[in-house]
Amino acid sequence: DAGITQSPRHKVTETGTPVTLRCHQTENHRYMYWYRQDPGHGLRLIHYSYGVKDTDKGEVSDGYSVSRSKTEDFLLTLESATSSQTSVYFCAIIPGTGGGEAFFGQGTRLTVV
Amino acid sequence: AQSVTQLGSHVSVSEGALVLLRCNYSSSVPPYLFWYVQYPNQGLQLLLKYTTGATLVKGINGFEAEFKKSETSFHLTKPSAHMSDAAEYFCAVLHATGRRALTFGSGTRLQVQP
């Protein structure tokens, strides 16, 4: 257990509203990630962070922004939610040691209506 | 760019039969390779990984995978399926240089018939 907590676990929101998802870790790992999971697509990388205030885009970053002001928290914001952003969102960390294994949070199921 | 292809979005086997889930990758450098399993409404759990050394790696729950560089493959096998193996399985490759992030295949849902 890598001590990863995602909040909220479930959310329903309306099109056009901003939404922020939170990922919290307790073990001070440097690398943190946000993925979305959709049927037929597996997990796709949205954004990742390699340190406080250091973030970069993944393959599906349009419409999303992130922030990391503290080592333990990595926030994902949907600026103006659309129905295409209905998905399950997973936060992950990869420790600096251990051969690259990723540890995942339990996921956030987001529905945009 | 690295990519992962999983052949077969759904695989169905009988209980006790061989499980074979296929994964091919593309990578310009020697990769780190992973198989993850996801049970319904849960997060992902590591089954096994290949980094360096022995090309046949064993994981949890009786699964194993073999790294074949010449075939750019990392297929997952289990000699005898159990009902509890029903889940979705994901193959992934880690960018060993540059962006340190996992790239996933599209997943294979395994059904086990009694």
XYZ file of C-alpha atoms in Angstrom:
227
model
C 0.000 0.000 0.000
C 1.635 3.238 -1.174
C -0.699 5.443 0.811
C -2.561 6.991 -2.114
C -5.945 8.528 -1.515
C -8.175 9.971 -4.197
C -11.078 12.282 -3.544
C -13.860 12.333 -4.304
C -14.454 8.713 -5.227
C -17.592 9.521 -7.201
C -18.828 12.755 -8.695
C -21.591 13.845 -10.998
C -21.266 17.302 -12.477
C -22.866 19.392 -15.169
C -21.369 20.288 -18.503
C -19.409 23.515 -18.351
C -18.598 23.444 -14.659
C -15.046 23.249 -13.324
C -14.105 20.119 -11.389
C -11.044 19.372 -9.278
C -9.903 15.909 -8.321
C -7.375 15.392 -5.574
C -4.664 12.819 -5.163
C -2.895 12.608 -1.824
C 0.117 10.450 -0.993
C 1.765 9.902 2.356
C 5.246 8.740 1.348
C 6.826 11.779 -0.358
C 7.309 10.167 -3.740
C 8.552 12.499 -6.419
C 6.640 11.154 -9.435
C 2.866 11.374 -9.556
C 0.483 10.747 -12.445
C -3.089 11.198 -13.555
C -4.602 8.651 -15.932
C -8.074 8.219 -17.328
C -9.549 4.807 -18.050
C -12.069 4.288 -20.805
C -13.341 1.047 -22.358
C -11.211 0.001 -25.294
C -8.474 2.500 -24.498
C -6.866 1.141 -21.367
C -5.290 3.847 -19.246
C -4.114 7.015 -20.901
C -1.792 9.543 -19.338
C -3.264 12.993 -18.780
C -0.536 14.810 -16.875
C 2.307 13.892 -14.622
C 4.558 15.582 -12.094
C 8.203 15.045 -11.289
C 8.353 17.380 -8.328
C 6.730 20.354 -6.649
C 5.647 22.814 -9.358
C 7.150 20.532 -12.032
C 4.505 19.089 -14.297
C 4.187 17.997 -17.891
C 1.521 16.923 -20.341
C 0.591 13.405 -21.245
C -1.109 12.120 -24.359
C -4.647 13.317 -23.524
C -4.064 16.616 -21.721
C -6.491 18.867 -23.630
C -9.116 20.291 -21.285
C -7.172 19.396 -18.156
C -4.731 21.246 -15.940
C -2.786 20.145 -12.890
C -1.054 21.659 -9.934
C 1.400 20.398 -7.375
C 2.187 22.926 -4.686
C 3.114 20.278 -2.106
C 4.870 16.949 -2.526
C 1.920 15.029 -1.167
C -0.878 16.532 -3.277
C -1.458 16.425 -7.030
C -4.619 18.135 -8.246
C -6.343 17.561 -11.560
C -8.728 20.239 -12.788
C -11.218 20.004 -15.600
C -11.514 23.621 -16.611
C -14.984 23.283 -18.126
C -16.268 19.742 -17.949
C -17.596 18.066 -21.106
C -19.404 14.767 -21.584
C -16.287 13.339 -23.233
C -14.533 13.678 -19.893
C -16.883 11.189 -18.280
C -14.408 8.534 -17.205
C -12.667 6.837 -14.342
C -9.617 8.760 -13.207
C -6.668 7.104 -11.519
C -3.824 8.692 -9.679
C -0.543 6.815 -9.524
C 2.937 7.149 -8.107
C 6.181 5.510 -9.169
C 8.750 5.343 -6.389
C 12.312 6.300 -7.177
C 13.461 2.777 -6.354
C 11.770 -0.536 -7.091
C 12.114 -1.060 -10.809
C 9.441 1.285 -12.025
C 6.407 -0.355 -10.499
C 3.460 2.034 -10.270
C 1.006 2.124 -7.400
C -2.516 3.296 -8.040
C -5.249 4.939 -6.091
C -8.745 3.465 -6.028
C -10.007 5.749 -8.759
C -12.566 8.511 -9.127
C -15.646 7.873 -11.228
C -16.659 11.153 -12.851
C -19.879 11.581 -14.759
C -20.520 14.770 -16.716
C -24.191 15.281 -17.558
C 7.431 6.823 -29.019
C 6.631 3.693 -27.105
C 3.411 1.779 -27.643
C 1.767 -1.396 -26.405
C -0.591 -3.663 -28.327
C -2.747 -6.264 -26.630
C -4.272 -8.735 -29.057
C -7.815 -9.648 -28.117
C -9.989 -7.350 -26.047
C -11.856 -10.369 -24.667
C -10.533 -13.856 -23.983
C -12.672 -16.700 -22.674
C -11.263 -19.942 -21.281
C -12.624 -22.878 -19.349
C -11.663 -23.387 -15.748
C -8.462 -25.454 -15.682
C -7.430 -24.446 -19.200
C -4.306 -22.559 -20.207
C -4.498 -18.775 -20.083
C -2.555 -16.873 -22.748
C -2.835 -13.089 -23.006
C -0.769 -11.459 -25.709
C 1.233 -8.266 -25.501
C 3.567 -6.706 -28.035
C 5.446 -3.477 -27.497
C 7.500 -1.021 -29.448
C 10.395 0.728 -27.824
C 13.582 2.306 -29.046
C 15.443 1.292 -25.896
C 15.326 -1.799 -23.694
C 12.030 -1.504 -21.881
C 10.710 -2.232 -18.461
C 7.551 -4.304 -18.938
C 4.631 -4.903 -16.632
C 1.359 -6.775 -16.352
C -1.345 -5.348 -14.132
C -4.690 -6.856 -13.167
C -7.881 -4.992 -12.366
C -10.785 -6.633 -10.606
C -14.234 -5.051 -10.931
C -14.518 -1.621 -9.339
C -10.970 -1.709 -8.049
C -7.653 -0.106 -8.870
C -4.777 -1.788 -10.649
C -2.541 -4.350 -9.004
C 0.860 -5.461 -10.253
C 1.014 -9.079 -11.429
C 4.622 -9.156 -12.522
C 7.388 -7.123 -14.112
C 10.467 -7.475 -16.244
C 13.342 -5.059 -15.823
C 16.604 -6.871 -16.507
C 18.029 -10.365 -16.135
C 16.002 -13.545 -16.478
C 13.530 -13.253 -19.309
C 10.949 -15.554 -17.729
C 9.373 -13.782 -14.805
C 6.934 -15.197 -12.304
C 4.250 -13.206 -10.617
C 1.438 -13.583 -8.197
C -1.424 -16.051 -8.475
C 0.544 -18.478 -10.670
C 1.011 -16.122 -13.607
C 4.216 -15.796 -15.548
C 5.454 -13.920 -18.612
C 8.392 -14.225 -20.947
C 10.252 -11.280 -22.436
C 11.205 -12.053 -26.029
C 13.259 -9.237 -27.448
C 13.378 -10.692 -30.961
C 9.574 -10.790 -31.075
C 9.054 -7.606 -29.008
C 6.592 -9.607 -26.951
C 5.726 -10.077 -23.304
C 2.867 -12.587 -23.255
C 1.187 -13.529 -19.991
C 0.412 -17.160 -19.224
C -1.067 -19.325 -16.499
C -1.176 -23.113 -16.844
C -4.590 -23.601 -15.275
C -7.276 -20.942 -15.065
C -9.302 -20.433 -11.935
C -12.642 -18.691 -11.651
C -11.004 -16.011 -9.522
C -8.756 -15.048 -12.464
C -11.669 -13.349 -14.192
C -10.596 -9.716 -14.467
C -9.128 -7.199 -16.880
C -5.434 -7.404 -17.607
C -3.204 -4.608 -18.802
C 0.252 -4.759 -20.296
C 2.418 -1.674 -19.825
C 5.849 -0.372 -20.754
C 7.854 2.154 -18.810
C 9.727 4.908 -20.534
C 13.248 4.180 -19.321
C 14.560 7.520 -20.520
C 13.006 10.922 -20.798
C 9.446 10.948 -19.520
C 9.207 8.473 -16.678
C 5.667 7.228 -17.229
C 3.845 4.018 -18.051
C 2.218 3.483 -21.417
C -0.622 0.948 -21.255
C -2.194 -1.389 -23.724
C -5.939 -1.280 -24.234
C -6.553 -4.218 -21.922
C -7.852 -7.773 -22.219
C -10.887 -8.931 -20.303
C -10.520 -12.547 -19.221
C -13.611 -14.647 -18.678
C -13.355 -18.044 -17.033
C -16.155 -20.471 -17.762
C -17.032 -23.203 -15.282
